[in-house]
Amino acid sequence: MADAVGAALLKIVVPAAAAEVRDVALADLGDATTGQTGDLVLGAGITTPDQALAVIERCSEAAAAGLVLKPPLAALPEVMSSAAERNLALVELQSHGSWAQLVWLLRGVIDRAAAPGSPETGEARVYDELFALADATAAIVDAPVTIEDAQSRVLAYSSRQDRTDPARVSTIVGRRAPGDVVAHFRSRGVFRKLATGSEPIYVPQGPDGTLPRLVIPIRAGGELLGSIWAVVEGLVPHERLRDLQGTASVLALHLLRLRVQADVARRVSADRLRAALRAPTGKGREELGLPKGPWQVVALGAHGGTGEMVHNVALWESITRRHGWRQPLIADVGDVLFAVVTHEGDSPGSRRWMDSLIHDVAMHDPSLRAASGRVARDLTDLPRSRAEAAELLALHRSARQPGPLLRFADVWAEVVVHRVVNAMPRDDLLVGGPLPDLVAHDRKHGTDYVATLAAWLEHQGDLKKAAQQLHVHPNTLRYRMRRLTEVVHIDFESPRTRLALQIQLAALVLGPDG
């Protein structure tokens, strides 16, 4: 990274072993965490040694790749020793360099390095052309520009970004406009005009210091593909607007091409993951695009088998990316959606992170149901973890665990009973004993003896707890138990009898009539 940007701007002060840069983030002094795994953190707001030491500690906790500071902070002995102790790369931004200029350069290096480079996933040349078109557009309007897709994600940007405002810097760092910036322009009707029209949109300077913007919609066949955002000083002459709209037509072709390539890349990745979830493929972890294991497979579904959201791969990819998972591992196998997450840690894409996300999404969509299989410590274990997750998802209706998520370790007993029940036809399990007679009595007389017996067995004869489950008074439950023993004879003292009855009751619940 430092070599790519150049020694005239960056100098490594403290090297770190195997520090791999995956993205760029700004240090937020008010945030408890700083960056994510592999982030190069920019200390743009750090002005004192104490602030630098605090950010170094937070970068180490987040497993960031490194921290960039300006002199004299980067060369202070206490700062250097703190970074060295934590194996955190410390990089110095030369005093003549600006943070805005560095953001532009780093984003260019990372975006070009991460751009797809094979026929399977797209062509890096398309991204290079977008950056070249961004520079050409900037020359036409004499202002720095970004090219964004229809979801406000930055695809390319021109040079001269040091002539912009903090909103533009944040947009380039995050590769999408921050929430407050989006709200600023939405309140001025920019996105409504983008969605419905094709004329250039001029946005005056905001009271918060946001510079004026000229926004050019990029459309093809009436569909909005993206937009050009130029940070201008004022109104743009008509002839330049005409030239910009011509550039937008050229950009529309590139964005269409990118969309096709992105769709191909997503399909290739999903096909490989789907094959690995079905059976061992012989492909390596890197070839499948998996992080280091161990892993767990999470099945996503909906109560009642419906729910458009849980069957939509693209929507779940969007949701997980919005919450920080940069490369979601999501694929559908049959009619079930699966995500492969890492078993350890709590960063985006981990099991704990996914658990939290599922609970958050379930607050807005109560029909969401999810289940995770056991840990897969090897690639050959992925099909087993996938099958377990699917099995648990089917058990969601009968499992007694609260919440939208089932974990194999929590409900293994239900899995055992489910497998026993499904090992043979239900009628073979109901071949004898008192339960068939109780079922017939309930149907003929409208009694609730089957439910009463099930609650009593589940709570091991605890009348109070069984009555709470049935929402009746304990005396009512005691009366029902006395009456049902008059209908059928049950040896409650026999452990085998109690076990057999619970298996038969499970067969009633899980069977076709359950």
Short mmCIF file of C-alpha atoms in Angstrom, two decimals:
data_model
loop_
_atom_site.label_atom_id
_atom_site.label_comp_id
_atom_site.label_asym_id
_atom_site.label_seq_id
_atom_site.Cartn_x
_atom_site.Cartn_y
_atom_site.Cartn_z
CA MET A 1 0.00 0.00 0.00
CA ALA A 2 2.73 2.45 0.97
CA ASP A 3 4.67 1.62 -2.19
CA ALA A 4 1.58 2.11 -4.33
CA VAL A 5 0.84 5.54 -2.84
CA GLY A 6 4.48 6.60 -2.85
CA ALA A 7 7.17 7.45 -0.31
CA ALA A 8 6.66 11.15 -0.99
CA LEU A 9 3.36 10.88 0.89
CA LEU A 10 3.53 7.82 3.18
CA LYS A 11 6.34 6.39 5.29
CA ILE A 12 6.14 3.24 7.39
CA VAL A 13 7.33 4.08 10.90
CA VAL A 14 6.55 0.78 12.63
CA PRO A 15 6.20 -2.30 10.39
CA ALA A 16 3.91 -5.19 11.37
CA ALA A 17 4.01 -8.84 10.42
CA ALA A 18 1.47 -9.88 7.79
CA ALA A 19 -0.49 -6.62 7.91
CA GLU A 20 -2.95 -7.02 5.04
CA VAL A 21 -5.00 -3.94 4.09
CA ARG A 22 -8.58 -4.67 3.08
CA ASP A 23 -10.25 -1.29 3.48
CA VAL A 24 -9.87 2.27 4.81
CA ALA A 25 -11.64 3.78 7.83
CA LEU A 26 -11.54 7.11 9.65
CA ALA A 27 -10.69 7.11 13.36
CA ASP A 28 -13.69 8.23 15.42
CA LEU A 29 -12.56 9.51 18.81
CA GLY A 30 -16.10 9.29 20.15
CA ASP A 31 -16.57 5.64 19.17
CA ALA A 32 -15.73 2.73 21.48
CA THR A 33 -14.37 0.72 18.53
CA THR A 34 -12.11 1.75 15.68
CA GLY A 35 -12.16 0.02 12.32
CA GLN A 36 -12.55 -3.64 11.46
CA THR A 37 -10.20 -6.50 10.70
CA GLY A 38 -7.83 -5.43 7.92
CA ASP A 39 -8.75 -1.73 8.00
CA LEU A 40 -6.10 0.94 7.54
CA VAL A 41 -7.30 3.57 10.03
CA LEU A 42 -6.71 7.25 9.22
CA GLY A 43 -6.13 9.41 12.30
CA ALA A 44 -7.41 12.59 10.70
CA GLY A 45 -8.80 14.02 13.96
CA ILE A 46 -5.99 12.91 16.29
CA THR A 47 -4.04 15.85 17.70
CA THR A 48 -2.54 14.69 21.05
CA PRO A 49 -0.37 11.73 22.14
CA ASP A 50 -3.09 10.50 24.53
CA GLN A 51 -5.59 10.35 21.66
CA ALA A 52 -3.07 8.48 19.52
CA LEU A 53 -2.40 5.91 22.26
CA ALA A 54 -6.14 5.36 22.81
CA VAL A 55 -6.76 4.82 19.09
CA ILE A 56 -3.79 2.44 18.85
CA GLU A 57 -5.32 0.30 21.59
CA ARG A 58 -8.74 0.26 19.87
CA CYS A 59 -7.12 -0.56 16.51
CA SER A 60 -5.35 -3.50 18.13
CA GLU A 61 -8.60 -4.79 19.64
CA ALA A 62 -10.31 -4.60 16.24
CA ALA A 63 -7.33 -6.32 14.49
CA ALA A 64 -6.91 -3.33 12.18
CA ALA A 65 -4.05 -3.50 9.67
CA GLY A 66 -2.49 -0.20 10.68
CA LEU A 67 -2.85 3.43 11.70
CA VAL A 68 -1.85 6.56 9.78
CA LEU A 69 -0.80 9.62 11.77
CA LYS A 70 0.73 12.96 10.88
CA PRO A 71 4.02 14.21 12.33
CA PRO A 72 5.07 14.77 15.01
CA LEU A 73 2.66 12.19 16.54
CA ALA A 74 3.83 9.29 14.37
CA ALA A 75 7.45 9.70 15.47
CA LEU A 76 6.86 10.02 19.23
CA PRO A 77 8.68 7.21 21.11
CA GLU A 78 5.65 6.31 23.27
CA VAL A 79 3.40 6.11 20.21
CA MET A 80 5.89 3.99 18.25
CA SER A 81 6.50 1.60 21.16
CA SER A 82 2.75 1.19 21.77
CA ALA A 83 2.17 0.27 18.12
CA ALA A 84 5.16 -2.12 18.12
CA GLU A 85 3.95 -3.89 21.28
CA ARG A 86 0.58 -4.52 19.63
CA ASN A 87 2.03 -5.54 16.25
CA LEU A 88 0.14 -2.64 14.64
CA ALA A 89 1.65 -1.02 11.55
CA LEU A 90 2.21 2.70 12.10
CA VAL A 91 2.38 4.87 8.99
CA GLU A 92 3.28 8.55 8.79
CA LEU A 93 1.51 10.92 6.41
CA GLN A 94 4.04 13.55 5.38
CA SER A 95 3.33 17.01 6.76
CA HIS A 96 2.65 18.46 3.30
CA GLY A 97 0.02 15.82 2.49
CA SER A 98 -3.71 16.40 3.04
CA TRP A 99 -6.08 13.82 4.47
CA ALA A 100 -8.52 14.38 1.58
CA GLN A 101 -5.75 13.70 -0.93
CA LEU A 102 -4.72 10.55 0.95
CA VAL A 103 -8.30 9.27 1.07
CA TRP A 104 -8.61 9.69 -2.68
CA LEU A 105 -5.31 7.90 -3.33
CA LEU A 106 -6.00 5.01 -0.93
CA ARG A 107 -9.51 4.46 -2.19
CA GLY A 108 -8.15 4.33 -5.73
CA VAL A 109 -5.50 1.74 -4.80
CA ILE A 110 -7.95 -0.45 -2.87
CA ASP A 111 -10.80 -0.20 -5.36
CA ARG A 112 -8.58 -1.02 -8.30
CA ALA A 113 -6.95 -3.89 -6.40
CA ALA A 114 -10.35 -5.28 -5.40
CA ALA A 115 -11.88 -4.80 -8.85
CA PRO A 116 -12.85 -8.13 -10.45
CA GLY A 117 -10.16 -9.36 -12.80
CA SER A 118 -11.38 -12.56 -14.45
CA PRO A 119 -14.12 -13.40 -16.95
CA GLU A 120 -15.96 -15.15 -14.13
CA THR A 121 -16.31 -12.06 -11.99
CA GLY A 122 -15.99 -9.16 -14.42
CA GLU A 123 -13.22 -7.02 -15.92
CA ALA A 124 -11.03 -4.57 -14.05
CA ARG A 125 -10.83 -2.56 -17.28
CA VAL A 126 -14.43 -1.42 -16.79
CA TYR A 127 -13.51 0.10 -13.44
CA ASP A 128 -10.44 1.76 -14.96
CA GLU A 129 -12.66 3.26 -17.64
CA LEU A 130 -15.07 4.56 -15.00
CA PHE A 131 -12.22 6.33 -13.20
CA ALA A 132 -11.04 7.77 -16.52
CA LEU A 133 -14.58 8.95 -17.29
CA ALA A 134 -14.78 10.49 -13.82
CA ASP A 135 -11.63 12.50 -14.60
CA ALA A 136 -13.04 13.49 -17.99
CA THR A 137 -16.31 14.57 -16.39
CA ALA A 138 -14.41 16.59 -13.80
CA ALA A 139 -12.57 18.38 -16.59
CA ILE A 140 -15.86 19.28 -18.29
CA VAL A 141 -17.46 20.74 -15.18
CA ASP A 142 -14.14 21.97 -13.70
CA ALA A 143 -14.99 20.31 -10.37
CA PRO A 144 -14.29 17.02 -8.56
CA VAL A 145 -16.93 14.35 -9.21
CA THR A 146 -18.02 10.93 -8.02
CA ILE A 147 -19.90 8.33 -10.04
CA GLU A 148 -22.44 6.47 -7.91
CA ASP A 149 -24.86 3.62 -8.56
CA ALA A 150 -28.61 3.70 -7.87
CA GLN A 151 -27.98 2.76 -4.20
CA SER A 152 -25.63 5.74 -3.64
CA ARG A 153 -22.53 3.51 -3.63
CA VAL A 154 -19.41 5.15 -5.03
CA LEU A 155 -18.12 3.34 -8.14
CA ALA A 156 -15.44 5.82 -9.22
CA TYR A 157 -14.22 9.32 -8.48
CA SER A 158 -12.06 11.93 -10.12
CA SER A 159 -8.89 13.59 -8.92
CA ARG A 160 -8.86 16.96 -7.09
CA GLN A 161 -11.01 15.62 -4.24
CA ASP A 162 -9.01 17.86 -1.87
CA ARG A 163 -11.25 20.70 -3.12
CA THR A 164 -14.32 19.16 -1.47
CA ASP A 165 -16.11 19.18 1.88
CA PRO A 166 -16.24 16.61 4.76
CA ALA A 167 -19.40 15.02 3.30
CA ARG A 168 -17.51 14.08 0.13
CA VAL A 169 -14.53 12.73 2.08
CA SER A 170 -16.84 10.53 4.20
CA THR A 171 -18.60 9.33 1.04
CA ILE A 172 -15.34 8.21 -0.58
CA VAL A 173 -14.02 6.58 2.60
CA GLY A 174 -17.19 4.55 3.10
CA ARG A 175 -17.82 4.05 -0.63
CA ARG A 176 -21.36 5.28 -0.04
CA ALA A 177 -22.95 8.47 1.20
CA PRO A 178 -23.30 8.47 5.04
CA GLY A 179 -26.80 8.53 6.50
CA ASP A 180 -26.69 12.19 7.50
CA VAL A 181 -25.46 13.20 4.04
CA VAL A 182 -28.24 11.19 2.38
CA ALA A 183 -30.78 12.82 4.72
CA HIS A 184 -29.40 16.26 3.82
CA PHE A 185 -29.96 15.75 0.10
CA ARG A 186 -33.22 13.84 0.55
CA SER A 187 -34.68 16.78 2.46
CA ARG A 188 -33.95 18.90 -0.62
CA GLY A 189 -35.80 16.49 -2.91
CA VAL A 190 -32.68 15.30 -4.74
CA PHE A 191 -33.46 11.57 -4.67
CA ARG A 192 -37.11 12.12 -5.60
CA LYS A 193 -35.99 14.10 -8.65
CA LEU A 194 -33.37 11.46 -9.49
CA ALA A 195 -36.00 8.71 -9.40
CA THR A 196 -38.43 10.50 -11.68
CA GLY A 197 -36.46 12.77 -14.02
CA SER A 198 -33.42 12.98 -16.25
CA GLU A 199 -32.62 16.70 -15.94
CA PRO A 200 -29.54 17.96 -14.01
CA ILE A 201 -30.23 18.87 -10.39
CA TYR A 202 -28.53 21.83 -8.72
CA VAL A 203 -28.36 21.79 -4.91
CA PRO A 204 -27.32 25.09 -3.27
CA GLN A 205 -24.82 25.26 -0.43
CA GLY A 206 -26.15 23.91 2.87
CA PRO A 207 -26.11 25.75 6.18
CA ASP A 208 -23.79 23.09 7.64
CA GLY A 209 -20.98 23.94 5.22
CA THR A 210 -21.90 21.36 2.57
CA LEU A 211 -20.79 22.80 -0.77
CA PRO A 212 -23.16 23.09 -3.76
CA ARG A 213 -23.72 19.95 -5.82
CA LEU A 214 -24.63 19.35 -9.42
CA VAL A 215 -26.28 15.94 -9.81
CA ILE A 216 -26.69 14.32 -13.25
CA PRO A 217 -28.95 11.23 -13.48
CA ILE A 218 -27.58 8.26 -15.44
CA ARG A 219 -30.46 6.45 -17.11
CA ALA A 220 -30.94 3.76 -19.74
CA GLY A 221 -34.34 2.97 -21.18
CA GLY A 222 -36.00 5.00 -18.44
CA GLU A 223 -34.27 3.03 -15.66
CA LEU A 224 -32.08 4.89 -13.16
CA LEU A 225 -28.65 3.23 -13.13
CA GLY A 226 -26.73 5.81 -11.14
CA SER A 227 -25.70 9.44 -11.01
CA ILE A 228 -22.82 11.90 -11.32
CA TRP A 229 -22.20 14.13 -8.32
CA ALA A 230 -20.01 17.22 -8.86
CA VAL A 231 -18.92 19.55 -6.06
CA VAL A 232 -19.32 22.88 -7.85
CA GLU A 233 -18.82 26.49 -6.82
CA GLY A 234 -22.11 27.70 -8.27
CA LEU A 235 -24.45 27.36 -11.24
CA VAL A 236 -22.95 25.56 -14.26
CA PRO A 237 -23.23 27.09 -17.76
CA HIS A 238 -25.76 25.50 -20.10
CA GLU A 239 -23.19 24.29 -22.65
CA ARG A 240 -21.33 22.36 -19.96
CA LEU A 241 -24.58 20.80 -18.80
CA ARG A 242 -25.18 19.58 -22.34
CA ASP A 243 -21.71 17.99 -22.45
CA LEU A 244 -22.31 16.38 -19.05
CA GLN A 245 -25.52 14.77 -20.24
CA GLY A 246 -23.60 13.30 -23.17
CA THR A 247 -21.09 11.84 -20.71
CA ALA A 248 -24.00 10.39 -18.72
CA SER A 249 -25.12 8.47 -21.83
CA VAL A 250 -21.67 6.89 -22.15
CA LEU A 251 -21.62 6.08 -18.45
CA ALA A 252 -25.00 4.35 -18.76
CA LEU A 253 -23.42 1.73 -21.03
CA HIS A 254 -20.61 1.13 -18.55
CA LEU A 255 -23.01 0.79 -15.62
CA LEU A 256 -25.14 -1.69 -17.55
CA ARG A 257 -22.02 -3.68 -18.28
CA LEU A 258 -20.97 -3.58 -14.63
CA ARG A 259 -24.39 -4.74 -13.50
CA VAL A 260 -24.21 -7.74 -15.80
CA GLN A 261 -20.71 -8.58 -14.56
CA ALA A 262 -21.77 -8.19 -10.93
CA ASP A 263 -24.69 -10.53 -11.53
CA VAL A 264 -22.36 -13.09 -13.14
CA ALA A 265 -19.92 -12.77 -10.24
CA ARG A 266 -22.70 -13.27 -7.71
CA ARG A 267 -23.99 -16.34 -9.55
CA VAL A 268 -20.52 -17.90 -9.82
CA SER A 269 -19.86 -17.34 -6.11
CA ALA A 270 -23.29 -18.67 -5.13
CA ASP A 271 -22.88 -21.75 -7.36
CA ARG A 272 -19.56 -22.63 -5.75
CA LEU A 273 -20.92 -22.13 -2.26
CA ARG A 274 -24.06 -24.10 -3.09
CA ALA A 275 -21.97 -27.01 -4.35
CA ALA A 276 -19.82 -26.96 -1.18
CA LEU A 277 -22.95 -27.01 0.99
CA ARG A 278 -24.39 -30.00 -0.84
CA ALA A 279 -21.32 -32.23 -0.85
CA PRO A 280 -17.51 -32.02 -0.53
CA THR A 281 -16.16 -30.56 -3.78
CA GLY A 282 -12.41 -30.92 -3.45
CA LYS A 283 -11.97 -27.15 -3.86
CA GLY A 284 -9.83 -25.24 -1.41
CA ARG A 285 -11.02 -22.60 1.04
CA GLU A 286 -9.58 -19.73 -1.00
CA GLU A 287 -11.14 -21.05 -4.19
CA LEU A 288 -14.55 -21.08 -2.49
CA GLY A 289 -14.02 -17.56 -1.17
CA LEU A 290 -14.32 -18.68 2.47
CA PRO A 291 -12.53 -17.03 5.40
CA LYS A 292 -10.49 -19.15 7.81
CA GLY A 293 -12.60 -21.69 9.68
CA PRO A 294 -14.15 -23.17 11.65
CA TRP A 295 -17.56 -22.27 10.26
CA GLN A 296 -21.26 -22.72 10.95
CA VAL A 297 -24.15 -22.84 8.51
CA VAL A 298 -27.25 -20.77 9.27
CA ALA A 299 -30.59 -21.54 7.62
CA LEU A 300 -33.02 -18.65 7.05
CA GLY A 301 -36.77 -19.17 6.78
CA ALA A 302 -40.15 -17.77 7.76
CA HIS A 303 -42.98 -18.84 10.02
CA GLY A 304 -45.50 -20.77 7.96
CA GLY A 305 -43.06 -21.24 5.07
CA THR A 306 -43.85 -17.85 3.55
CA GLY A 307 -42.12 -14.50 3.75
CA GLU A 308 -40.64 -12.97 0.63
CA MET A 309 -37.66 -11.50 2.45
CA VAL A 310 -36.10 -14.74 3.62
CA HIS A 311 -36.16 -16.29 0.14
CA ASN A 312 -34.47 -13.30 -1.50
CA VAL A 313 -30.71 -13.82 -1.82
CA ALA A 314 -30.06 -10.32 -3.16
CA LEU A 315 -32.01 -8.72 -0.32
CA TRP A 316 -30.11 -10.65 2.34
CA GLU A 317 -26.83 -9.75 0.66
CA SER A 318 -27.87 -6.11 0.81
CA ILE A 319 -28.90 -6.38 4.49
CA THR A 320 -25.67 -8.08 5.54
CA ARG A 321 -23.49 -5.66 3.56
CA ARG A 322 -25.31 -2.73 5.13
CA HIS A 323 -24.32 -4.14 8.52
CA GLY A 324 -20.66 -4.52 7.60
CA TRP A 325 -20.28 -7.97 5.97
CA ARG A 326 -18.27 -7.07 2.90
CA GLN A 327 -18.47 -10.42 1.11
CA PRO A 328 -21.65 -12.22 2.21
CA LEU A 329 -21.55 -16.01 1.83
CA ILE A 330 -25.22 -16.67 1.09
CA ALA A 331 -26.77 -19.21 -1.27
CA ASP A 332 -30.02 -21.08 -1.67
CA VAL A 333 -30.07 -24.88 -1.65
CA GLY A 334 -33.48 -26.18 -2.63
CA ASP A 335 -36.06 -23.84 -1.15
CA VAL A 336 -33.94 -22.84 1.87
CA LEU A 337 -31.52 -19.91 2.14
CA PHE A 338 -28.18 -20.56 3.88
CA ALA A 339 -25.40 -18.33 5.16
CA VAL A 340 -21.92 -19.59 6.04
CA VAL A 341 -20.43 -17.69 9.00
CA THR A 342 -17.24 -18.07 11.00
CA HIS A 343 -17.67 -19.80 14.36
CA GLU A 344 -15.24 -17.59 16.29
CA GLY A 345 -15.04 -13.83 16.87
CA ASP A 346 -17.77 -11.22 16.67
CA SER A 347 -16.85 -9.27 13.52
CA PRO A 348 -19.25 -9.05 10.55
CA GLY A 349 -19.71 -12.51 9.09
CA SER A 350 -19.24 -14.30 12.42
CA ARG A 351 -21.79 -16.43 14.26
CA ARG A 352 -22.31 -13.94 17.10
CA TRP A 353 -22.67 -11.09 14.62
CA MET A 354 -25.23 -13.07 12.60
CA ASP A 355 -27.17 -13.97 15.77
CA SER A 356 -27.45 -10.28 16.63
CA LEU A 357 -28.46 -9.38 13.07
CA ILE A 358 -31.19 -12.05 13.02
CA HIS A 359 -32.70 -10.71 16.25
CA ASP A 360 -32.56 -7.15 14.90
CA VAL A 361 -34.26 -8.11 11.62
CA ALA A 362 -36.86 -10.19 13.49
CA MET A 363 -37.93 -7.05 15.37
CA HIS A 364 -39.12 -5.64 12.03
CA ASP A 365 -40.25 -8.96 10.53
CA PRO A 366 -41.57 -11.27 13.30
CA SER A 367 -42.07 -14.08 10.78
CA LEU A 368 -38.30 -14.56 10.43
CA ARG A 369 -37.00 -17.93 11.60
CA ALA A 370 -33.36 -19.06 11.57
CA ALA A 371 -31.38 -22.08 12.73
CA SER A 372 -27.68 -22.89 12.93
CA GLY A 373 -26.02 -26.28 12.58
CA ARG A 374 -23.04 -27.58 14.51
CA VAL A 375 -19.51 -26.30 13.95
CA ALA A 376 -17.83 -27.31 10.69
CA ARG A 377 -14.09 -27.59 11.41
CA ASP A 378 -13.30 -28.80 7.91
CA LEU A 379 -14.77 -28.07 4.47
CA THR A 380 -16.10 -31.62 4.38
CA ASP A 381 -18.24 -30.79 7.44
CA LEU A 382 -20.17 -28.01 5.66
CA PRO A 383 -22.84 -30.33 4.15
CA ARG A 384 -23.47 -31.81 7.60
CA SER A 385 -23.83 -28.39 9.23
CA ARG A 386 -26.14 -27.33 6.38
CA ALA A 387 -28.35 -30.41 6.81
CA GLU A 388 -28.57 -29.81 10.57
CA ALA A 389 -29.52 -26.16 10.07
CA ALA A 390 -32.27 -27.18 7.64
CA GLU A 391 -33.51 -29.84 10.06
CA LEU A 392 -33.66 -27.34 12.92
CA LEU A 393 -35.48 -24.84 10.73
CA ALA A 394 -38.18 -27.46 10.10
CA LEU A 395 -38.36 -28.04 13.87
CA HIS A 396 -38.99 -24.37 14.66
CA ARG A 397 -42.74 -24.96 14.97
CA SER A 398 -42.43 -27.61 17.68
CA ALA A 399 -39.28 -26.44 19.49
CA ARG A 400 -39.87 -24.83 22.86
CA GLN A 401 -36.99 -22.36 22.64
CA PRO A 402 -38.13 -18.71 22.47
CA GLY A 403 -36.90 -16.27 19.86
CA PRO A 404 -36.33 -16.39 16.10
CA LEU A 405 -33.09 -18.41 16.23
CA LEU A 406 -32.49 -22.08 17.10
CA ARG A 407 -28.98 -23.39 17.82
CA PHE A 408 -28.17 -27.08 17.56
CA ALA A 409 -26.49 -27.14 20.97
CA ASP A 410 -29.64 -25.77 22.62
CA VAL A 411 -32.21 -28.11 21.06
CA TRP A 412 -30.31 -31.35 20.49
CA ALA A 413 -32.95 -33.28 22.49
CA GLU A 414 -35.67 -32.19 20.05
CA VAL A 415 -33.43 -33.29 17.19
CA VAL A 416 -32.99 -36.76 18.71
CA VAL A 417 -36.74 -37.20 19.21
CA HIS A 418 -37.44 -35.85 15.72
CA ARG A 419 -35.05 -38.35 14.16
CA VAL A 420 -36.55 -41.25 16.14
CA VAL A 421 -40.07 -40.24 15.11
CA ASN A 422 -39.08 -39.90 11.47
CA ALA A 423 -37.26 -43.22 11.39
CA MET A 424 -40.54 -45.08 10.82
CA PRO A 425 -44.17 -44.37 9.83
CA ARG A 426 -46.23 -42.64 12.50
CA ASP A 427 -48.84 -45.40 12.59
CA ASP A 428 -46.11 -47.87 13.57
CA LEU A 429 -45.27 -45.73 16.61
CA LEU A 430 -48.94 -45.46 17.61
CA VAL A 431 -49.36 -49.21 17.39
CA GLY A 432 -50.39 -49.69 21.01
CA GLY A 433 -50.64 -48.26 24.49
CA PRO A 434 -53.19 -45.85 25.97
CA LEU A 435 -52.52 -42.85 23.70
CA PRO A 436 -54.63 -43.92 20.67
CA ASP A 437 -57.60 -44.43 23.00
CA LEU A 438 -57.08 -40.97 24.55
CA VAL A 439 -56.94 -39.39 21.08
CA ALA A 440 -60.22 -41.10 20.15
CA HIS A 441 -61.84 -40.00 23.45
CA ASP A 442 -60.80 -36.36 22.91
CA ARG A 443 -62.24 -36.35 19.39
CA LYS A 444 -65.52 -37.95 20.49
CA HIS A 445 -66.14 -36.02 23.71
CA GLY A 446 -64.22 -32.77 23.18
CA THR A 447 -61.89 -33.36 26.14
CA ASP A 448 -58.24 -32.25 26.40
CA TYR A 449 -56.73 -35.37 27.90
CA VAL A 450 -53.90 -35.68 25.29
CA ALA A 451 -52.69 -32.12 25.95
CA THR A 452 -53.04 -32.70 29.70
CA LEU A 453 -50.94 -35.86 29.55
CA ALA A 454 -48.29 -34.14 27.38
CA ALA A 455 -47.91 -31.23 29.82
CA TRP A 456 -47.76 -33.57 32.83
CA LEU A 457 -45.02 -35.68 31.21
CA GLU A 458 -43.04 -32.68 30.02
CA HIS A 459 -42.88 -31.22 33.53
CA GLN A 460 -42.29 -34.62 35.17
CA GLY A 461 -45.47 -34.53 37.19
CA ASP A 462 -45.10 -30.95 38.46
CA LEU A 463 -48.79 -29.94 38.57
CA LYS A 464 -48.10 -26.25 39.01
CA LYS A 465 -45.81 -25.94 35.97
CA ALA A 466 -48.00 -28.18 33.82
CA ALA A 467 -51.07 -26.11 34.76
CA GLN A 468 -49.22 -22.91 33.80
CA GLN A 469 -48.42 -24.37 30.40
CA LEU A 470 -52.09 -25.23 29.85
CA HIS A 471 -53.32 -21.93 31.38
CA VAL A 472 -55.54 -23.75 33.90
CA HIS A 473 -55.68 -23.97 37.68
CA PRO A 474 -53.67 -26.81 39.27
CA ASN A 475 -56.89 -28.24 40.72
CA THR A 476 -58.32 -28.40 37.19
CA LEU A 477 -55.23 -30.25 36.01
CA ARG A 478 -55.43 -32.63 38.98
CA TYR A 479 -59.10 -33.36 38.12
CA ARG A 480 -58.23 -34.02 34.45
CA MET A 481 -55.44 -36.41 35.38
CA ARG A 482 -57.79 -38.35 37.64
CA ARG A 483 -60.46 -38.51 34.92
CA LEU A 484 -58.06 -39.63 32.14
CA THR A 485 -56.82 -42.51 34.31
CA GLU A 486 -60.44 -43.62 34.47
CA VAL A 487 -60.53 -43.66 30.64
CA VAL A 488 -57.23 -45.52 30.14
CA HIS A 489 -54.74 -47.32 32.35
CA ILE A 490 -51.22 -45.76 32.48
CA ASP A 491 -48.32 -47.02 34.60
CA PHE A 492 -46.79 -43.64 35.47
CA GLU A 493 -44.17 -45.35 37.67
CA SER A 494 -42.53 -46.98 34.64
CA PRO A 495 -39.73 -44.86 33.01
CA ARG A 496 -40.08 -46.81 29.75
CA THR A 497 -43.83 -46.15 29.66
CA ARG A 498 -43.23 -42.42 30.13
CA LEU A 499 -40.53 -42.43 27.39
CA ALA A 500 -42.75 -44.35 24.97
CA LEU A 501 -45.65 -41.97 25.60
CA GLN A 502 -43.43 -38.94 24.92
CA ILE A 503 -42.23 -40.48 21.65
CA GLN A 504 -45.83 -41.17 20.64
CA LEU A 505 -46.86 -37.61 21.56
CA ALA A 506 -43.97 -36.27 19.47
CA ALA A 507 -45.19 -38.40 16.55
CA LEU A 508 -48.64 -36.80 16.90
CA VAL A 509 -47.17 -33.30 16.82
CA LEU A 510 -44.67 -33.90 13.99
CA GLY A 511 -46.91 -36.13 11.89
CA PRO A 512 -49.18 -35.06 9.02
CA ASP A 513 -52.07 -34.41 11.37
CA GLY A 514 -49.96 -32.57 13.98
#
